[in-house]
Amino acid sequence: MSIDPDAPEYAWQQLAALIEDRIAGGKYTRRLPSESSFSQEFGLARNTVRRAMEDLRERGLVVTIPQRGTFVKRDN
């Protein structure tokens, strides 16, 4: 899956959906790749990646720990 610049959804929305799919599919089970890695993989600005991560945090799918990274939030 890739980011479609002609899609009606913003790039950050597409990226958030892609990451959510990867979490649901078991590709990401603990720590997510860095913002820089996502930026390079999808050819997006870091601010776009940050907005996608913010959306995922707001929806309770991930948690960011400063100086450590972003992690899949586990249900306890």
CSV table of N, CA and C in Angstrom, one decimal, residues 37-72:
chain,number,residue,atom,x,y,z
A,37,SER,N,12.0,7.2,9.5
A,37,SER,CA,11.8,6.0,8.6
A,37,SER,C,10.6,6.1,7.8
A,38,PHE,N,9.4,6.4,8.5
A,38,PHE,CA,8.2,6.5,7.7
A,38,PHE,C,8.3,7.6,6.7
A,39,SER,N,8.9,8.7,7.0
A,39,SER,CA,9.1,9.8,6.1
A,39,SER,C,9.8,9.4,4.8
A,40,GLN,N,10.9,8.6,5.0
A,40,GLN,CA,11.7,8.1,3.9
A,40,GLN,C,10.9,7.0,3.1
A,41,GLU,N,10.3,6.1,3.8
A,41,GLU,CA,9.6,5.0,3.2
A,41,GLU,C,8.5,5.5,2.2
A,42,PHE,N,7.7,6.5,2.7
A,42,PHE,CA,6.6,7.0,1.9
A,42,PHE,C,6.8,8.3,1.2
A,43,GLY,N,8.0,8.9,1.3
A,43,GLY,CA,8.3,10.2,0.7
A,43,GLY,C,7.4,11.3,1.2
A,44,LEU,N,7.2,11.3,2.5
A,44,LEU,CA,6.4,12.4,3.1
A,44,LEU,C,7.2,13.3,4.0
A,45,ALA,N,6.7,14.5,4.2
A,45,ALA,CA,7.4,15.4,5.2
A,45,ALA,C,7.2,14.9,6.6
A,46,ARG,N,8.1,15.1,7.5
A,46,ARG,CA,8.1,14.7,8.8
A,46,ARG,C,6.8,15.2,9.6
A,47,ASN,N,6.4,16.4,9.2
A,47,ASN,CA,5.2,17.0,9.8
A,47,ASN,C,4.0,16.2,9.5
A,48,THR,N,3.9,15.6,8.3
A,48,THR,CA,2.8,14.8,7.9
A,48,THR,C,2.8,13.5,8.7
A,49,VAL,N,4.0,12.9,8.9
A,49,VAL,CA,4.1,11.7,9.7
A,49,VAL,C,3.7,12.0,11.1
A,50,ARG,N,4.2,13.2,11.7
A,50,ARG,CA,3.8,13.5,13.0
A,50,ARG,C,2.3,13.7,13.2
A,51,ARG,N,1.6,14.2,12.2
A,51,ARG,CA,0.2,14.4,12.3
A,51,ARG,C,-0.5,13.0,12.3
A,52,ALA,N,0.0,12.1,11.5
A,52,ALA,CA,-0.5,10.7,11.5
A,52,ALA,C,-0.3,10.1,12.9
A,53,MET,N,0.8,10.2,13.5
A,53,MET,CA,1.1,9.7,14.8
A,53,MET,C,0.2,10.3,15.9
A,54,GLU,N,0.0,11.6,15.7
A,54,GLU,CA,-0.9,12.3,16.7
A,54,GLU,C,-2.3,11.7,16.6
A,55,ASP,N,-2.8,11.5,15.4
A,55,ASP,CA,-4.1,10.8,15.2
A,55,ASP,C,-4.2,9.5,15.9
A,56,LEU,N,-3.2,8.7,15.7
A,56,LEU,CA,-3.1,7.3,16.2
A,56,LEU,C,-3.1,7.4,17.8
A,57,ARG,N,-2.4,8.4,18.3
A,57,ARG,CA,-2.3,8.6,19.8
A,57,ARG,C,-3.7,9.0,20.3
A,58,GLU,N,-4.3,9.9,19.6
A,58,GLU,CA,-5.7,10.4,20.0
A,58,GLU,C,-6.7,9.3,20.0
A,59,ARG,N,-6.5,8.3,19.1
A,59,ARG,CA,-7.5,7.2,19.0
A,59,ARG,C,-7.1,6.0,19.9
A,60,GLY,N,-6.0,6.2,20.7
A,60,GLY,CA,-5.6,5.2,21.7
A,60,GLY,C,-4.9,4.0,21.1
A,61,LEU,N,-4.4,4.1,19.9
A,61,LEU,CA,-3.7,2.9,19.2
A,61,LEU,C,-2.2,2.8,19.6
A,62,VAL,N,-1.6,4.0,19.8
A,62,VAL,CA,-0.2,4.0,20.1
A,62,VAL,C,0.1,5.0,21.3
A,63,VAL,N,1.3,4.8,21.9
A,63,VAL,CA,1.7,5.7,22.9
A,63,VAL,C,3.2,6.1,22.6
A,64,THR,N,3.5,7.4,22.8
A,64,THR,CA,4.8,7.9,22.5
A,64,THR,C,5.5,8.2,23.8
A,65,ILE,N,6.7,7.6,24.0
A,65,ILE,CA,7.5,7.9,25.2
A,65,ILE,C,8.7,8.7,24.7
A,66,PRO,N,8.8,9.9,25.2
A,66,PRO,CA,9.9,10.8,24.8
A,66,PRO,C,11.3,10.1,25.0
A,67,GLN,N,12.1,10.3,24.0
A,67,GLN,CA,13.5,9.7,23.9
A,67,GLN,C,13.5,8.2,23.7
A,68,ARG,N,12.3,7.6,23.6
A,68,ARG,CA,12.3,6.1,23.5
A,68,ARG,C,11.6,5.7,22.2
A,69,GLY,N,10.5,6.4,21.8
A,69,GLY,CA,9.9,6.0,20.6
A,69,GLY,C,8.4,5.9,20.7
A,70,THR,N,7.7,5.4,19.7
A,70,THR,CA,6.3,5.2,19.7
A,70,THR,C,6.0,3.7,19.6
A,71,PHE,N,5.1,3.3,20.5
A,71,PHE,CA,4.8,1.9,20.7
A,71,PHE,C,3.3,1.6,20.5
A,72,VAL,N,3.0,0.4,20.1
A,72,VAL,CA,1.6,-0.1,20.0
A,72,VAL,C,1.1,-0.1,21.4
